[in-house]
Every structure is written in C-alpha cells, then in structure tokens.
Amino acid sequence: MTGRARARSRGRARGQETAAPGAVRTPLNLQLNNPLKKIIFPLHAALLQISAAFQQVKLGERSGRRRDFHDAGVNMRQAMEHVKESKCGVTGNPIQLTANFFRILSRPQWVLYQYHVDFKPQMELRRLRSALLFQHEETLGSAWSFNGALLFLPNRLHSKETVVCSETRNGEKVQITITLTNELPPSSPVCIQFYNIIFQRILRILNMQQIGRNYYSPSDPLNIPQHKLTIWPGYTTNILQYESCIMMCTDVSHKVLRSETVLDFMVNLRQQCGSQRFTEICEKELVGLIILTKYNNKTYRIDGIAWDHTPSNTFKRGDADTSFKNYYKSQYGLDITDENQVLLISYVKKMGPAGAPPPGPAMLIPELCYLTGLTDKMRADFSIMKDLSTHTRLTPEQREGRLNRFITNIQRNADAQAELDKWGLSFDKQLLNLAGRVLPVERIYQGSRSYDYNPWAADWAKEMRGLAVMSAPPLNNWLLFHTRRNGNEASSLLQTLSRVSGPLGIAMGKPVMIQYEDHQESLLAALRHSVGPQIEMVVVVLPNNRKDKYDSVKKFLCVDCPTPSQCVVVRTLSRPQALMTIATKIALQMACKMGGELWSVEIPLKQLMIVGIDCYHDTAAGKRSIGALVASLNQSMSRWFSKCVLQHKGQEIMDELKKTLSAALKEYLRFNGCLPSRIIVYRDGVGDGQLHSVVNYEVQQIMDSIKSMGQDYNPKLSVVVVKKRISSRFFAHINGKVSNPPPGTIVDAEVTRPEWYDFYIVSQAVRSGSVSPTHYNVVYDTSGLKPDHMQRLTYKLCHMYYNWQGIIRVPAPCQYAHKLAFLVGQSIHKEPNMKLDDQLFYL
Amino acid sequence: MDLTFSPPLHKQRHQFVVDFVKRNKPKKVVDLGCGECTLLKMLKFHHEIELLVGVDVNGAKVKKRMHGLAPISTDYLEPSYDQLCVELYQGSVTQKDARFKGFDLVTSIELIEHLTPADVELFSEVVFGYMTPKMVIISTPNSEFNIFMPGVSCYRHSDHKFEWTRAEFRSWAMKVCLDYGYEVEFTGVGKAPQGQQEAVGFCTQIGVFYQLGGRDCCKTLLVNDAEDLFPYTLLYRVNYPSLCDNNILRRVLVSEVLYGAEKLKNRWMEEQADGICDAVALCQTEGGACAEEMKDLMEWSGASDSAEKQGSCTSCRIVAVPLDVLWSCCPKVSVLSGSLGNLKHLLMDEPNIKLSQDSSAVLINHWEQDQEEKEDDCNLDDSGYPEASLHSHSAEQEEDWEEND
C-alpha cells in the first residue's frame, strides 16, 4: 500500500460523524442536494455505512465519488463482444492455488426483506426514528437493520403493511407504517453491501477496533520501541460478488501507530530544526497525516495548522462560547498541559443537521492527538523500514496460517455465530481452491544473442554479464563531479566503470573530473559553469543522501540545462567488494539515460504503441497531482517517449495528458514514418472508486486525442487499468509447503469479477514475504486481441523495465511513468525540458 | 404553551450526574437502568471512577451499545495510571445481587416511574437496604410540571406506572431515609417558566441521598453475607489498560527505555561522525545535563551472531547506554521507574533488553548498513563473468498474434 493511497483511504474513513468542536470559519461547500443525506445521523460507523451504502443503491448514485470503493457499479465487459463468452487465456502450465477468499453461504431460498418505514407525524431525527421503531422488537424480531428510511429483515412480517404505534420521550404518539417494498436475492447489490455491514458487526464482536476501513486488534500489539511505533495486526475484509459466487476477500493488514502525540512530535521537531524553519517543516511533515484522538475513536486528516490558535481560543457550543481547554476538561476530563500549542485543522466531511449550515473545519489539540502511519521521512529511513518489515512481512505460510486462524476464530466465537445465524449466513471454513496457469519463461534478446532466465528468480543480472547491450550511444563528452573528500571514491568508480563498460558494449571515454565544495550553491555554480549543450552526461558523487543537493542537480539538469545525469551517493561506493555490481548498474543506467537499449523480448504485434500512465499526488504542495505518460516508439519496446504534466487545481489529470498523447503519436509518426495501428494504454494510479471516471471520462479523452490525428485514422485501442494495491493473494503448494506462486502465474477465473474483463498476474519474484499479484482490468478494447494474448503481452511488458534486470510488478511503461512522475513531484516540481522527451532521463 | 429545554432535558439529567461525580469523586459507580449506556459513556471519562457498572432489564438493548464502552485505540497507545473497569449486567433492580454492594454512588435516572408501586418498595429495599451505597441519585418526572406539556394527558410516557408530585416524591424519600439511615436533598433540572418555579418546581425532580454516618453502620451487609446471590447476568466486562497493571507498566517502560537509548545512541553516533566541536554545541542546546554524560557511552565492535547468519556484509556494533544517563535524559523513563534502582530491577529479567554484565548499561545494536544493500545481490562474486548460455535467434519460432484477431 502506498502512503498516499493509505492516506486517501483513511482520509475517507467512515464514522466521522461528529466534528470535534470547531470554530466555524470557512463553511465547507458540501453537496446538500441529496435528500436522504440530510436525514442521516449515524449512531455508529456501521450504521453510517449502511445508510451510505443503501443510499447509493437507492439513488443509483454510483459515481463512486466517495463511497463505491469496490467500483461495483462499473460494467464494461458487456460492451466487449470478444470476451462475452470467455475471458480466459490458455497458454501455460496449470497450477493449483489457494486464494485468500472465503465463500459466503446462505440458506437456500434466502432473501432479504426490504421495508419502507413511514412515520406520522414526520420525525426529523434519525436516531429518534430508530428508537421509536425498535420499541416494537417483538414484532420485528431481533435481527434488523435500519437506516432511517429503509428497514431490512431476514424474515417476512405477517402482512405486507404493518402499522404500529410508538411514543416519544415527551409522550407524543407516533404512527409507524412498515411496508414491504422488495425481496432481495442473495446476489443483489444491496445484499452484498449488507453482508459487509454484518461482517463489520462480527469484527466488533471479536473486539477489534475500526481504523479507517479496516479492523485491528489492539490487545496484542507489536512494539518497535526504538522508533516509538506500535503495530496492530488486523484484517482487511470485503465481501463482493466474484465470478461465480459471493466471497469474502480478506487479507492480513498492519496498522502502524505512533505512541507519541502530535505535540511530542512538534516539540521534537522544533528541537531538531530550530524555530526559524519550524513552521515550514512542520506543515510539510504533518499535513496529510492521519491522526487518532484521545477522546473518541475517530480519525482525522490534518489539513492545516492554525498557527494563531491555542487551546484558550473559544468556539460556540450551543449558545455560549467555550474555550477548547474547558471543553475537553468538562467533556472528557482531559487536562491540556501546554497552553501555547497551536491547533490542527481538519476539514470534516460531514453533514450538519438538516437546514443548518454545514459544520466548519474541526480544530484539534495536538496534545490530544496521536499520529498514525509513516511520514515520507520515516519511509526513507532504512532502519525503521527494516524493523517494520521484520514484523509485518509475512511468509506465504504465515499469512495463510493467520487467515485460517481468523476464520476459525469467527467459527468458534458464539456471539459471532449467533449474529450470523440470525441472518441465516455462514462462511466457508477453508480458503478457496482455484487453478491458475504459469506462463513460459520469456526469452531475452540482446542484439544477436538471447538467453532464458531462471523462472523462479525472474532475474537475469547473472545471464547478462559479459553480454553487450542492444545498443548504447558512445559516451565521449562527460563530466564527473565530486567533493574534495570523495576524490578517492570518484576515481575508483571511474576505474570500475571503464572495466565493466567494455563487456557491456558501452563505449565510455574519459570524463572531465570536477571538484566542488560541499555546499548546494557551489555544486550548482560548478554545474552552471561546466555543463553546456555538448555535454552528453553528468555524473555527480554526492557526499550524503540529503535531498536538497539531489533536487537542485536534477532541477538544473532536467529543466534549465537538459542533460542526462546520474547521481551516486558516496556511501554506495564505500564497499570495494560490491563495487563491480554497482558500477555495472550505474553503467547500464547511464546508457539508458542517453537513449541506449539494453534488451528486448519478442513482441508478436506490429505497429503497436504501448502507453503507460501514472500519477503522483503531492500532498504537501497543495495536493497538486502530477501525471506522466510514457509511450513506446519502436517495435522492440526499447525506445520511449516520456512526458509529464502538472495538474492545476480542479482539473482532471487527463485533460493535460490528452495533449501529451497527441505529442506521443506525432513522435511515433516521426520515428516510424507511420502512425501505430494499435494502441494499448496501461493506466496505473487509479484509486478505489475511481474506475467510473476512467471508464466514462478518460477513455473518451484518449479517443478524442487519437481523433485529433486525422479523421480517417482509426487504430485499434485497448485501455487497461493496472492496480497494484489490492488485497487478493495467491498461495501455491509446492512439495507440501505453502509458497508464493512462481512468476508468470495468471489467474483469470473465480476471483475475477463477472462484469469485468479482468485478470491477475504474479509477474515479479520476491525474496521474502508474500508476493502480491497485480490486477489488470481491460476497460475498453476494440483490438479484438484474444484474452490469452492480452495476458501474455502484459506479462512480456513486465520484462522491459531497464532499471531492473528482472521482471517487475507492472508493465514497464507504468513503472517508467511512475518514476517520472515521482521525480517531478519530489524534486523538480516543473515540467522537464522537452529535449529530454526521447530519453529515459528519470531512471 | 410549549416548553423546549436547551440543552435537552435528558442531557441535563446526565450532566447533573456528571457534575455531581466531579464534585464528590466516587470510585465505584453503578447506573441502574443504564439502557443504551449513554450516561456510562459520559462517566467513563472521569478519572476518579475505578469501577463503572451498568444494569438494565433489557439485555438486548445493552448488548447493542456495549461496544461503545470499550477502550478506544488511543487508550492502548499511551496507558495512564488511571484504572477503570466497566461491567454491564442484565438484571432487575428488584433483585439483590451481592456484587452490587459497597458502591460509592448509585444512579437511577428516570427509572422508578416504570416500576409498579410494589416494585418500588422492593427497589428501595434493594438499593438502600441491601446495596447500601454512600450516595444515591434518583430522578423522576414531577407531575405538577405536566401542565406545561400540552401533549401529555395522563403520564408523559405510556409505560409510566405513576408520576409523582413533589410532595409524593418527598414523602417516599423521607420514608426511605428513615428506614435505611440516609439523608436527602431535593433538586431538579428543567426550570418552569418565569415566576412559576416556586409553584410548579422542576420538570424532572431529583433526590440526592447520602448515607448517614458513612459505611460503619452497615449492619445489613454483615447479616446478609451468608446468603450471597448473583441473579444478574454479566454481559460485558472490560479492564482499561493501566500503568497500575505491572505487565503494562513493564511494556511501556521497556518501550521508553529502548526509544531513549536509540535516541541517545543516534546523537552520539552523529557527534562521533561530525567531530567533537559540533558535539559540544549540540549537547548544550539540547539540555546541559546530558552533555557530559554522553561521553560515557561505550562501544564494542565486532560482528554479532545475527549479522553472520544473514550472510550479508552488515557489520554490527554494540553500543552501551548507561542507565543513569538514560534516567536523567528521558523524563518518561524516570517517571515510570521512580528510581534508578527500580529501573535496573525492572529491566533485569526483561527479554527484550540486553544489559551489560554489571547491569549498569543497556546494550543496543548498531547496524552499519545502507539502503542499496537490500537491492544488491551481495552473494555474487565479482571475480569474473561466467558465460551465460547463449542461443541464437533463429531457433525461436516466431509467433504472430495478428492473424488470430
């Protein structure tokens, strides 16, 4: 799970029904056009969810703007004639797998009864309606679910319409009419949402805590005290209609929490960076993080810091003004010790009471908030990540064991079983068994030579040794920058480079060695002074991995003075025994950056252009997104056109990428003398619930862009949504041991979705932990390509990422696009110079 | 004439109890007729309370809401010294349960009017005669106030068996006091419209009962000891994590020690790398006390077992952080352990902590490692390039997918 995705999913966490008291400053512009939304006053998370879910179904609102995480309403397969019958491939050896799915079983002829509930007189408060209705538990039975308007029961009431009378606290008589409106079969979308809600109840029964969308058990935490981290083990679960039946997909999840308050964090930070830069650094570090409060079990996203507010500030509570300090003391018995701390701002997505203006942002007290998750800085800290992974990385065997234990716990818990029985539901006791196929090893071509790689390692670094790459431009005019201190390392790097470059077929001349003072400014001055248009490559040996120097080098050489560049942190060069390996990697990387081609695989389609798209969301810089598009220019998929766009506020990323695609097509035309007759777009970076907008908006944009090349230009087009962050896992059983499926494993049945043309590929090999498959969803396809070929082409493309001599998780263009967007988002913050468009300068 | 209260009356009643708890600081509180546990949820934030109990005849209602009383995530993250145990029971207030004796405060909010007069008698006996708490809060509607409530013809709620005037409530209360040795104060929430407070009274009348002479005169407690009964069903019980629990204290202390040691180690390493001059400056800005002691950090070099097992090029150094430095530099460690001797004692048998032989320092590993190693294949020997098995192109059969379209 990427950080931003995690932040996103948590940012939308449910159960944020009440805003912490907040000075109403800027009313949020929330949509109040939905009549049902107004009347929802959730009592707890599960009910909120039920209401949201049902509301969606009822109103047919499936845009997935906030709620439809499973993209359930998007059905593309029916429009694709060639996969209507079957979307399965045929190539490869069959392999028996298990998957982290459990079937949901219901009684035969099971239906869910949906009732409409009417109150006379009208009752405004949903809570009240709920209370009134359940004065009649003997009529309704113990199993019920009510969202304020709709009532769901597992049993049919005696008559179609039932009228009962209730009484409010004030003695007011209320007449309630309960009318049967629907009988829902087990596979109806409402039922599926309903199963999820029931299941969440069960997780609560098992004493698990909800954080964001998942449930965790805080009673057996794993501590990493050296970094003040606490990890809670938990599970992600979701129940959906899969290819042939309804199943629950469940995976082990770990929640990283920090046992320090935001105030502790701020105090530490101020100590580290000094008061001057504190405000700037603090905002950068904190904004976008998710926090938990001490007094309720809610998560908030930090959207800003109110530097001019302290706990002594007041807010309107009822009619009176109360200070935050007094409020927390009287309401929760919490003492605020630091009077001078500034407050955190969180924009709560919440509806106010009907008629009232929506609530403003919540103001939170740092002392009462705990940080969750990791900051980018922590993510970059090797020792933290290492300590984390020893706790969270599970071998396939451990993972399968935990999943089985989870189901056993549910089966053994009497209360949980009672809840399931009440609704007439049960779960399979075992993981799902299914068949997959393992694609054959691809042959790797380097010029006139070719070789196979070890299928389990999925890596050809060894095989590549001593073989010349396909092509590499000669390197004559280049510069090597180093500090005085690192002179030795720089010259040994140079020596080793010249040793390895010969066998690799890279003609490398002698560089000009340039010394620079260990300051960002002097490095920049040295670059300005020496780098001119004739320079083919700049190598900079950096004394440490501080980001500022790296950023300024990249900014200068990507924007101001377009030149391929290679940065090397001196520590990498410090171990003589690894220098050969490292120099080989560096030489290969340098070659690609100048437009060299390392290897290729057989691509049996002609006049094909592969496009990869990915996004990077810069949470710190005002949530500006960066989109990158990378398109192939030749048959061997070894030359690429890369372009990056910076999204402006309120704009769809595709609006800009559209122009980029046209530019890519023109470049293809220039390169090949013709336009591609087939275009396959791999779209990465699509979040949960965003599929709808890809299908309905982006595909059209892509077609418009193609149309702009000429009226009679009509290439075959496929659009494939690539998803890495999924919870599906597969396990192979080899020689009686649970292990990862081998690279090249394809799954295209059972756990796919009936309404999609989708498949999974396990393309990469992992050395430790469980491998995560990648999900491919062909959302648009006029290519007529057989599913088998679509799968194999996708797998072939996973071999083509030149920064890794092995198979990667996604098709190479997606990884290139990711790299480019990341570089621009992290370091450059500007569009790179177009002179670099034809080179993989960002590797 | 329509009267609406702000905040709503039910909230005012609960607020009354909360304010009372703040003033009187009872340790053990039971709410009779806790229903949806709303009052309990408010009370759980008051640190004085160590045992918070709810009881209701309607077990299903309690079950639906009881998870709301569970500790929340952050209670686990930074446990405090407060102790809190929450228990919920299904049971009738007309029955005696031995577990309900000896409470400091019993609350019964809008409960008695749902009982038949005969049950009210039993209730009085159970609460005042058997449970014998130090304090009791009883609230019930004031029927004199009903003239301001237009919708109300007889009682405010159809399930009410009676609604008392102030005089009726007073006479019942006085009898209870007389029978069981209590004194009572009358008050209420929900004021009548201006000028009529005297004539009508509060919308909800409240009686606050105090036991006379404290707990010493509880003869009944001793008498009944022989026949303890437990008719109530325990529905839910949860202990909040607290530092008073030795295991939790230990866990938190170990975390703090390791965190503090890691921080000191990192600072020391940095100073080593940057040279002494910088080190002094750094220490001075961050608190003088540590500056000198920092020099005491010791170091042993050598590859540890685990490093060898990994077979990688990592080397591991061991850094010793003296306990007294830790104790003086990390306020949380000193607060948790109380004294240096106690700290040593607590860490002695801790499996996650390695101490030096004389138990005067914590030993921690320092991994010399850089990020690249993870990606690099360290087990490859760079002595030569073995020939890869080579094939020529022609052997491959070309496939053409286009035809299949």
PDB file of C-alpha atoms in Angstrom, chain B residues 38-213:
ATOM      1  CA  THR B  38     -25.350   6.975  27.368  1.00  0.00           C
ATOM      2  CA  LEU B  39     -24.664   8.076  30.912  1.00  0.00           C
ATOM      3  CA  LEU B  40     -21.934   5.458  31.337  1.00  0.00           C
ATOM      4  CA  LYS B  41     -20.236   6.695  28.195  1.00  0.00           C
ATOM      5  CA  MET B  42     -20.065  10.161  29.695  1.00  0.00           C
ATOM      6  CA  LEU B  43     -18.870   8.902  33.046  1.00  0.00           C
ATOM      7  CA  LYS B  44     -16.032   6.798  31.701  1.00  0.00           C
ATOM      8  CA  PHE B  45     -14.015   9.933  31.104  1.00  0.00           C
ATOM      9  CA  HIS B  46     -13.909  10.790  34.789  1.00  0.00           C
ATOM     10  CA  HIS B  47     -10.673   9.513  36.123  1.00  0.00           C
ATOM     11  CA  GLU B  48     -11.824   9.202  39.713  1.00  0.00           C
ATOM     12  CA  ILE B  49     -14.085   6.318  38.799  1.00  0.00           C
ATOM     13  CA  GLU B  50     -12.423   2.931  39.006  1.00  0.00           C
ATOM     14  CA  LEU B  51     -15.425   0.693  38.663  1.00  0.00           C
ATOM     15  CA  LEU B  52     -18.266   1.688  36.398  1.00  0.00           C
ATOM     16  CA  VAL B  53     -21.236  -0.642  36.296  1.00  0.00           C
ATOM     17  CA  GLY B  54     -24.472  -0.581  34.378  1.00  0.00           C
ATOM     18  CA  VAL B  55     -27.510  -2.765  34.810  1.00  0.00           C
ATOM     19  CA  ASP B  56     -30.711  -2.992  32.799  1.00  0.00           C
ATOM     20  CA  VAL B  57     -33.566  -5.453  32.475  1.00  0.00           C
ATOM     21  CA  ASN B  58     -33.305  -5.234  28.712  1.00  0.00           C
ATOM     22  CA  GLY B  59     -30.113  -7.119  27.967  1.00  0.00           C
ATOM     23  CA  ALA B  60     -30.530  -6.844  24.208  1.00  0.00           C
ATOM     24  CA  LYS B  61     -30.545  -3.081  24.409  1.00  0.00           C
ATOM     25  CA  VAL B  62     -27.362  -3.079  26.433  1.00  0.00           C
ATOM     26  CA  LYS B  63     -25.691  -5.549  24.103  1.00  0.00           C
ATOM     27  CA  LYS B  64     -26.357  -3.347  21.147  1.00  0.00           C
ATOM     28  CA  ARG B  65     -24.478  -0.470  22.662  1.00  0.00           C
ATOM     29  CA  MET B  66     -21.958  -2.051  24.949  1.00  0.00           C
ATOM     30  CA  HIS B  67     -19.078  -1.967  22.495  1.00  0.00           C
ATOM     31  CA  GLY B  68     -19.180   1.773  22.769  1.00  0.00           C
ATOM     32  CA  LEU B  69     -17.793   1.391  26.261  1.00  0.00           C
ATOM     33  CA  ALA B  70     -14.710  -0.480  25.114  1.00  0.00           C
ATOM     34  CA  PRO B  71     -11.364   1.269  25.421  1.00  0.00           C
ATOM     35  CA  ILE B  72     -10.559   3.176  22.260  1.00  0.00           C
ATOM     36  CA  SER B  73      -7.417   2.829  20.216  1.00  0.00           C
ATOM     37  CA  THR B  74      -5.566   5.586  21.971  1.00  0.00           C
ATOM     38  CA  ASP B  75      -6.233   4.118  25.406  1.00  0.00           C
ATOM     39  CA  TYR B  76      -3.894   1.348  24.379  1.00  0.00           C
ATOM     40  CA  LEU B  77      -1.266   3.633  22.894  1.00  0.00           C
ATOM     41  CA  GLU B  78      -0.414   5.585  25.983  1.00  0.00           C
ATOM     42  CA  PRO B  79      -1.919   3.968  29.079  1.00  0.00           C
ATOM     43  CA  SER B  80      -2.283   6.220  32.114  1.00  0.00           C
ATOM     44  CA  TYR B  81      -2.220   5.421  35.800  1.00  0.00           C
ATOM     45  CA  ASP B  82      -5.993   5.590  35.911  1.00  0.00           C
ATOM     46  CA  GLN B  83      -7.729   2.318  36.476  1.00  0.00           C
ATOM     47  CA  LEU B  84     -11.113   1.662  35.062  1.00  0.00           C
ATOM     48  CA  CYS B  85     -13.178  -1.462  34.875  1.00  0.00           C
ATOM     49  CA  VAL B  86     -16.520  -1.413  33.119  1.00  0.00           C
ATOM     50  CA  GLU B  87     -19.115  -4.094  33.779  1.00  0.00           C
ATOM     51  CA  LEU B  88     -22.572  -4.426  32.314  1.00  0.00           C
ATOM     52  CA  TYR B  89     -25.281  -6.683  33.667  1.00  0.00           C
ATOM     53  CA  GLN B  90     -28.713  -7.788  32.752  1.00  0.00           C
ATOM     54  CA  GLY B  91     -30.931  -7.854  35.788  1.00  0.00           C
ATOM     55  CA  SER B  92     -33.876  -6.363  37.641  1.00  0.00           C
ATOM     56  CA  VAL B  93     -33.432  -3.702  40.296  1.00  0.00           C
ATOM     57  CA  THR B  94     -35.938  -5.582  42.411  1.00  0.00           C
ATOM     58  CA  GLN B  95     -33.464  -8.391  42.962  1.00  0.00           C
ATOM     59  CA  LYS B  96     -30.484  -8.426  45.276  1.00  0.00           C
ATOM     60  CA  ASP B  97     -27.084  -9.199  43.793  1.00  0.00           C
ATOM     61  CA  ALA B  98     -24.106  -9.408  46.102  1.00  0.00           C
ATOM     62  CA  ARG B  99     -21.809  -7.899  43.500  1.00  0.00           C
ATOM     63  CA  PHE B 100     -23.635  -4.603  43.851  1.00  0.00           C
ATOM     64  CA  LYS B 101     -22.786  -3.967  47.458  1.00  0.00           C
ATOM     65  CA  GLY B 102     -20.340  -1.361  48.566  1.00  0.00           C
ATOM     66  CA  PHE B 103     -20.684   1.223  45.801  1.00  0.00           C
ATOM     67  CA  ASP B 104     -19.985   4.892  46.318  1.00  0.00           C
ATOM     68  CA  LEU B 105     -22.707   6.109  44.037  1.00  0.00           C
ATOM     69  CA  VAL B 106     -25.858   4.583  42.641  1.00  0.00           C
ATOM     70  CA  THR B 107     -27.762   6.488  39.983  1.00  0.00           C
ATOM     71  CA  SER B 108     -31.270   5.740  38.915  1.00  0.00           C
ATOM     72  CA  ILE B 109     -32.294   8.181  36.231  1.00  0.00           C
ATOM     73  CA  GLU B 110     -35.945   8.136  35.177  1.00  0.00           C
ATOM     74  CA  LEU B 111     -36.330   4.582  36.347  1.00  0.00           C
ATOM     75  CA  ILE B 112     -38.683   4.270  39.322  1.00  0.00           C
ATOM     76  CA  GLU B 113     -41.741   5.618  37.492  1.00  0.00           C
ATOM     77  CA  HIS B 114     -41.556   2.490  35.291  1.00  0.00           C
ATOM     78  CA  LEU B 115     -41.947   0.255  38.352  1.00  0.00           C
ATOM     79  CA  THR B 116     -45.214  -0.821  39.933  1.00  0.00           C
ATOM     80  CA  PRO B 117     -45.699   0.511  43.469  1.00  0.00           C
ATOM     81  CA  ALA B 118     -44.899  -2.931  44.839  1.00  0.00           C
ATOM     82  CA  ASP B 119     -41.650  -2.988  42.870  1.00  0.00           C
ATOM     83  CA  VAL B 120     -40.777   0.486  44.109  1.00  0.00           C
ATOM     84  CA  GLU B 121     -40.878  -0.968  47.594  1.00  0.00           C
ATOM     85  CA  LEU B 122     -38.518  -3.749  46.565  1.00  0.00           C
ATOM     86  CA  PHE B 123     -36.335  -1.217  44.797  1.00  0.00           C
ATOM     87  CA  SER B 124     -35.990   0.847  47.975  1.00  0.00           C
ATOM     88  CA  GLU B 125     -35.048  -2.203  49.916  1.00  0.00           C
ATOM     89  CA  VAL B 126     -32.533  -3.430  47.332  1.00  0.00           C
ATOM     90  CA  VAL B 127     -30.846  -0.083  46.815  1.00  0.00           C
ATOM     91  CA  PHE B 128     -30.922   1.456  50.265  1.00  0.00           C
ATOM     92  CA  GLY B 129     -31.220  -1.607  52.414  1.00  0.00           C
ATOM     93  CA  TYR B 130     -29.027  -4.102  50.566  1.00  0.00           C
ATOM     94  CA  MET B 131     -26.596  -2.295  48.299  1.00  0.00           C
ATOM     95  CA  THR B 132     -26.136   0.478  50.875  1.00  0.00           C
ATOM     96  CA  PRO B 133     -24.147   2.881  48.713  1.00  0.00           C
ATOM     97  CA  LYS B 134     -22.724   6.084  50.133  1.00  0.00           C
ATOM     98  CA  MET B 135     -24.698   8.211  47.711  1.00  0.00           C
ATOM     99  CA  VAL B 136     -27.759   7.722  45.550  1.00  0.00           C
ATOM    100  CA  ILE B 137     -29.186   9.949  42.843  1.00  0.00           C
ATOM    101  CA  ILE B 138     -32.791   9.312  41.893  1.00  0.00           C
ATOM    102  CA  SER B 139     -34.625  11.273  39.265  1.00  0.00           C
ATOM    103  CA  THR B 140     -38.276  11.014  38.282  1.00  0.00           C
ATOM    104  CA  PRO B 141     -40.829  13.231  36.498  1.00  0.00           C
ATOM    105  CA  ASN B 142     -42.578  15.927  38.506  1.00  0.00           C
ATOM    106  CA  SER B 143     -46.245  15.556  37.626  1.00  0.00           C
ATOM    107  CA  GLU B 144     -47.014  19.128  38.712  1.00  0.00           C
ATOM    108  CA  PHE B 145     -44.973  20.254  35.731  1.00  0.00           C
ATOM    109  CA  ASN B 146     -47.207  18.387  33.262  1.00  0.00           C
ATOM    110  CA  ILE B 147     -49.442  21.418  32.864  1.00  0.00           C
ATOM    111  CA  PHE B 148     -46.718  22.887  30.689  1.00  0.00           C
ATOM    112  CA  MET B 149     -46.620  19.852  28.481  1.00  0.00           C
ATOM    113  CA  PRO B 150     -49.519  20.096  26.066  1.00  0.00           C
ATOM    114  CA  GLY B 151     -49.387  16.604  24.589  1.00  0.00           C
ATOM    115  CA  VAL B 152     -49.467  14.958  27.977  1.00  0.00           C
ATOM    116  CA  SER B 153     -52.861  13.859  29.107  1.00  0.00           C
ATOM    117  CA  CYS B 154     -52.126  11.372  31.851  1.00  0.00           C
ATOM    118  CA  TYR B 155     -48.464  10.414  32.011  1.00  0.00           C
ATOM    119  CA  ARG B 156     -45.522  11.546  29.955  1.00  0.00           C
ATOM    120  CA  HIS B 157     -44.937   8.053  28.689  1.00  0.00           C
ATOM    121  CA  SER B 158     -47.383   5.187  28.372  1.00  0.00           C
ATOM    122  CA  ASP B 159     -45.082   2.837  30.249  1.00  0.00           C
ATOM    123  CA  HIS B 160     -45.049   5.076  33.329  1.00  0.00           C
ATOM    124  CA  LYS B 161     -46.827   3.416  36.208  1.00  0.00           C
ATOM    125  CA  PHE B 162     -47.074   6.676  38.131  1.00  0.00           C
ATOM    126  CA  GLU B 163     -45.800  10.221  38.152  1.00  0.00           C
ATOM    127  CA  TRP B 164     -45.282  11.881  41.464  1.00  0.00           C
ATOM    128  CA  THR B 165     -45.852  15.400  42.655  1.00  0.00           C
ATOM    129  CA  ARG B 166     -43.074  16.989  44.629  1.00  0.00           C
ATOM    130  CA  ALA B 167     -44.876  16.111  47.846  1.00  0.00           C
ATOM    131  CA  GLU B 168     -45.301  12.475  46.879  1.00  0.00           C
ATOM    132  CA  PHE B 169     -41.638  12.134  45.931  1.00  0.00           C
ATOM    133  CA  ARG B 170     -40.655  13.858  49.133  1.00  0.00           C
ATOM    134  CA  SER B 171     -42.735  11.566  51.318  1.00  0.00           C
ATOM    135  CA  TRP B 172     -41.312   8.435  49.655  1.00  0.00           C
ATOM    136  CA  ALA B 173     -37.804   9.778  50.014  1.00  0.00           C
ATOM    137  CA  MET B 174     -38.259  10.698  53.641  1.00  0.00           C
ATOM    138  CA  LYS B 175     -39.547   7.245  54.421  1.00  0.00           C
ATOM    139  CA  VAL B 176     -36.543   5.674  52.722  1.00  0.00           C
ATOM    140  CA  CYS B 177     -34.219   7.902  54.733  1.00  0.00           C
ATOM    141  CA  LEU B 178     -35.936   6.948  57.919  1.00  0.00           C
ATOM    142  CA  ASP B 179     -35.929   3.237  57.162  1.00  0.00           C
ATOM    143  CA  TYR B 180     -32.359   2.892  55.970  1.00  0.00           C
ATOM    144  CA  GLY B 181     -30.409   5.713  57.539  1.00  0.00           C
ATOM    145  CA  TYR B 182     -29.970   8.257  54.779  1.00  0.00           C
ATOM    146  CA  GLU B 183     -30.478  11.979  54.418  1.00  0.00           C
ATOM    147  CA  VAL B 184     -31.793  13.573  51.244  1.00  0.00           C
ATOM    148  CA  GLU B 185     -31.526  16.827  49.290  1.00  0.00           C
ATOM    149  CA  PHE B 186     -34.085  17.726  46.656  1.00  0.00           C
ATOM    150  CA  THR B 187     -33.309  19.488  43.467  1.00  0.00           C
ATOM    151  CA  GLY B 188     -34.081  19.022  39.787  1.00  0.00           C
ATOM    152  CA  VAL B 189     -33.456  20.028  36.204  1.00  0.00           C
ATOM    153  CA  GLY B 190     -35.718  21.786  33.732  1.00  0.00           C
ATOM    154  CA  LYS B 191     -36.901  25.064  35.201  1.00  0.00           C
ATOM    155  CA  ALA B 192     -40.501  26.201  34.970  1.00  0.00           C
ATOM    156  CA  PRO B 193     -41.338  29.399  33.064  1.00  0.00           C
ATOM    157  CA  GLN B 194     -40.537  32.621  34.846  1.00  0.00           C
ATOM    158  CA  GLY B 195     -42.234  33.242  38.109  1.00  0.00           C
ATOM    159  CA  GLN B 196     -43.715  29.771  38.362  1.00  0.00           C
ATOM    160  CA  GLN B 197     -40.693  27.838  39.582  1.00  0.00           C
ATOM    161  CA  GLU B 198     -41.917  28.123  43.163  1.00  0.00           C
ATOM    162  CA  ALA B 199     -45.402  26.920  42.370  1.00  0.00           C
ATOM    163  CA  VAL B 200     -44.550  24.092  39.996  1.00  0.00           C
ATOM    164  CA  GLY B 201     -40.954  23.062  40.517  1.00  0.00           C
ATOM    165  CA  PHE B 202     -38.522  21.392  38.126  1.00  0.00           C
ATOM    166  CA  CYS B 203     -39.665  19.306  35.205  1.00  0.00           C
ATOM    167  CA  THR B 204     -37.511  16.456  36.489  1.00  0.00           C
ATOM    168  CA  GLN B 205     -37.207  16.165  40.229  1.00  0.00           C
ATOM    169  CA  ILE B 206     -34.054  14.740  41.673  1.00  0.00           C
ATOM    170  CA  GLY B 207     -33.327  13.394  45.097  1.00  0.00           C
ATOM    171  CA  VAL B 208     -29.710  13.070  46.221  1.00  0.00           C
ATOM    172  CA  PHE B 209     -29.310  10.684  49.143  1.00  0.00           C
ATOM    173  CA  TYR B 210     -26.335  10.489  51.482  1.00  0.00           C
ATOM    174  CA  GLN B 211     -25.774   7.631  53.851  1.00  0.00           C
ATOM    175  CA  LEU B 212     -25.699   8.720  57.467  1.00  0.00           C
ATOM    176  CA  GLY B 213     -22.526   8.015  59.391  1.00  0.00           C
TER     177      GLY B 213
END
